[in-house]
Short mmCIF file of C-alpha atoms in Angstrom, two decimals:
data_model
loop_
_atom_site.label_atom_id
_atom_site.label_comp_id
_atom_site.label_asym_id
_atom_site.label_seq_id
_atom_site.Cartn_x
_atom_site.Cartn_y
_atom_site.Cartn_z
CA MET A 1 99.55 73.61 99.20
CA LYS A 2 101.81 70.58 99.54
CA ALA A 3 104.89 72.87 99.55
CA ALA A 4 103.32 75.09 102.21
CA ILE A 5 102.48 72.07 104.37
CA ALA A 6 106.16 70.92 104.04
CA GLU A 7 107.30 74.37 105.18
CA ALA A 8 104.91 74.13 108.24
CA LYS A 9 106.35 70.71 109.15
CA GLN A 10 109.86 72.13 108.80
CA GLY A 11 109.01 74.99 111.19
CA LEU A 12 107.61 72.45 113.69
CA GLN A 13 110.78 70.36 113.47
CA GLU A 14 112.80 73.54 114.15
CA GLY A 15 110.81 74.08 117.39
CA GLY A 16 108.58 76.80 115.85
CA ILE A 17 104.97 77.25 114.98
CA PRO A 18 103.70 74.93 112.23
CA ILE A 19 102.52 77.47 109.66
CA GLY A 20 103.95 77.46 106.08
CA SER A 21 103.48 79.64 103.07
CA VAL A 22 104.45 79.68 99.39
CA LEU A 23 104.15 82.39 96.73
CA VAL A 24 103.39 81.13 93.25
CA LYS A 25 103.65 82.96 89.92
CA GLY A 26 102.26 81.01 86.98
CA ASP A 27 103.09 77.43 87.86
CA GLN A 28 106.35 78.20 89.64
CA ILE A 29 107.03 78.71 93.38
CA ILE A 30 108.97 81.96 93.64
CA GLY A 31 109.14 82.08 97.46
CA LYS A 32 108.48 79.92 100.42
CA GLY A 33 108.76 80.26 104.14
CA HIS A 34 107.45 79.28 107.53
CA ASN A 35 106.72 80.92 110.83
CA LYS A 36 110.20 81.66 112.40
CA ARG A 37 109.04 83.88 115.27
CA VAL A 38 110.48 81.41 117.80
CA GLN A 39 113.60 80.45 115.94
CA ASP A 40 114.59 84.09 115.05
CA GLY A 41 113.19 85.72 118.21
CA ASP A 42 111.34 88.04 115.83
CA PRO A 43 107.57 88.69 116.47
CA VAL A 44 106.83 89.54 112.89
CA THR A 45 108.47 86.61 111.12
CA HIS A 46 105.19 84.94 110.36
CA ALA A 47 105.07 82.36 107.60
CA GLU A 48 103.72 84.75 104.93
CA ILE A 49 106.26 87.49 105.78
CA ASP A 50 109.12 84.90 105.66
CA CYS A 51 107.80 83.75 102.25
CA LEU A 52 107.61 87.27 100.87
CA ARG A 53 111.07 88.01 102.13
CA ASN A 54 112.44 84.86 100.52
CA ALA A 55 110.71 85.77 97.22
CA GLY A 56 112.51 89.07 97.20
CA ARG A 57 111.60 92.11 95.22
CA ILE A 58 109.72 90.90 92.23
CA GLY A 59 108.26 94.31 91.18
CA ASN A 60 104.65 93.32 90.68
CA TYR A 61 102.77 90.84 92.77
CA GLN A 62 99.41 91.11 91.05
CA ASP A 63 99.93 87.88 89.11
CA THR A 64 100.89 85.83 92.16
CA VAL A 65 98.92 83.52 94.46
CA LEU A 66 99.79 83.13 98.14
CA TYR A 67 99.25 79.79 99.76
CA SER A 68 99.25 79.46 103.49
CA THR A 69 98.46 76.54 105.67
CA LEU A 70 96.44 78.89 108.00
CA MET A 71 94.21 81.77 107.20
CA PRO A 72 96.52 84.85 107.32
CA CYS A 73 96.32 87.15 110.37
CA TYR A 74 95.96 90.92 110.04
CA LEU A 75 99.73 91.46 109.86
CA CYS A 76 100.06 89.14 106.94
CA ALA A 77 96.75 90.13 105.30
CA GLY A 78 98.12 93.72 105.46
CA ALA A 79 101.18 92.59 103.42
CA VAL A 80 98.89 90.85 100.91
CA VAL A 81 96.85 94.02 100.45
CA GLN A 82 99.97 96.30 100.43
CA PHE A 83 101.66 94.32 97.66
CA GLY A 84 98.58 93.78 95.63
CA ILE A 85 98.34 89.99 95.81
CA LYS A 86 94.95 89.19 94.42
CA LYS A 87 94.48 85.57 95.54
CA VAL A 88 95.13 83.77 98.78
CA ILE A 89 94.51 80.08 99.31
CA ALA A 90 94.42 78.95 102.91
CA GLY A 91 94.70 75.46 104.24
CA GLU A 92 92.24 76.06 107.03
CA SER A 93 90.59 78.71 109.21
CA GLN A 94 88.98 76.58 111.88
CA THR A 95 91.71 76.92 114.53
CA PHE A 96 92.18 80.62 113.65
CA PRO A 97 89.82 82.65 111.60
CA GLY A 98 92.39 85.20 110.49
CA ALA A 99 91.64 88.31 108.43
CA ARG A 100 89.61 86.90 105.56
CA GLU A 101 87.02 89.66 105.57
CA PHE A 102 89.80 92.32 105.58
CA MET A 103 91.44 90.81 102.55
CA GLU A 104 88.11 90.34 100.70
CA SER A 105 87.12 93.95 101.49
CA HIS A 106 90.25 94.98 99.62
CA GLY A 107 89.51 92.85 96.52
CA VAL A 108 91.50 89.76 97.35
CA GLU A 109 89.97 86.43 96.43
CA VAL A 110 90.29 84.11 99.44
CA ILE A 111 89.74 80.35 99.18
CA ASP A 112 89.68 78.24 102.32
CA LEU A 113 90.44 74.65 101.53
CA ASN A 114 89.49 73.40 105.01
CA LEU A 115 92.16 70.67 104.96
CA GLY A 116 92.19 68.22 107.78
CA GLU A 117 95.95 67.89 107.70
CA CYS A 118 96.35 71.63 108.26
CA GLN A 119 93.78 71.61 111.10
CA GLN A 120 95.46 68.64 112.74
CA LEU A 121 98.90 70.35 112.64
CA MET A 122 97.52 73.47 114.33
CA GLN A 123 95.27 71.72 116.84
CA GLU A 124 98.05 69.46 118.08
CA PHE A 125 100.47 72.39 118.38
CA ILE A 126 97.98 74.64 120.19
CA GLU A 127 97.08 71.88 122.66
CA LYS A 128 100.75 71.25 123.48
CA ASN A 129 101.83 74.96 123.32
CA PRO A 130 98.92 77.17 124.32
CA GLN A 131 101.09 79.98 125.80
CA LEU A 132 103.28 80.19 122.76
CA TRP A 133 100.32 80.14 120.36
CA ASN A 134 98.52 82.93 122.35
CA GLU A 135 101.80 84.95 122.24
CA ASP A 136 101.86 84.52 118.45
CA ILE A 137 98.33 85.84 117.90
CA GLY A 138 98.77 88.71 120.41
CA LYS A 139 96.70 87.43 123.37
#
């Protein structure tokens, strides 16, 4: 999760939304990314999507774990289900509940760490950038 938080902070420093993600296989990070929707002008470059793109084609994702600083939204949860990722560890879901039930209904184990650091990153960002945040979640 520390690597995902570092990705979130990097995104914030770039002027983007502070959400980070890493994909782990065994004890090795094989992909990492952060929300680049603002930086790239691409509405689907969420942290988890960026992470999966950076991991590249690995053939089989069933032995991987996806870490994300925020509970994945339906877009990212769809990618988790599509690629057969069986475990997602989220930093928090208080600022955004995401698509936990959707993932669980498709056999994904979801763990919410409820980390204060992740909540604080998002709360401060949402307070300062409500219009940008609402655009990111489709409101």
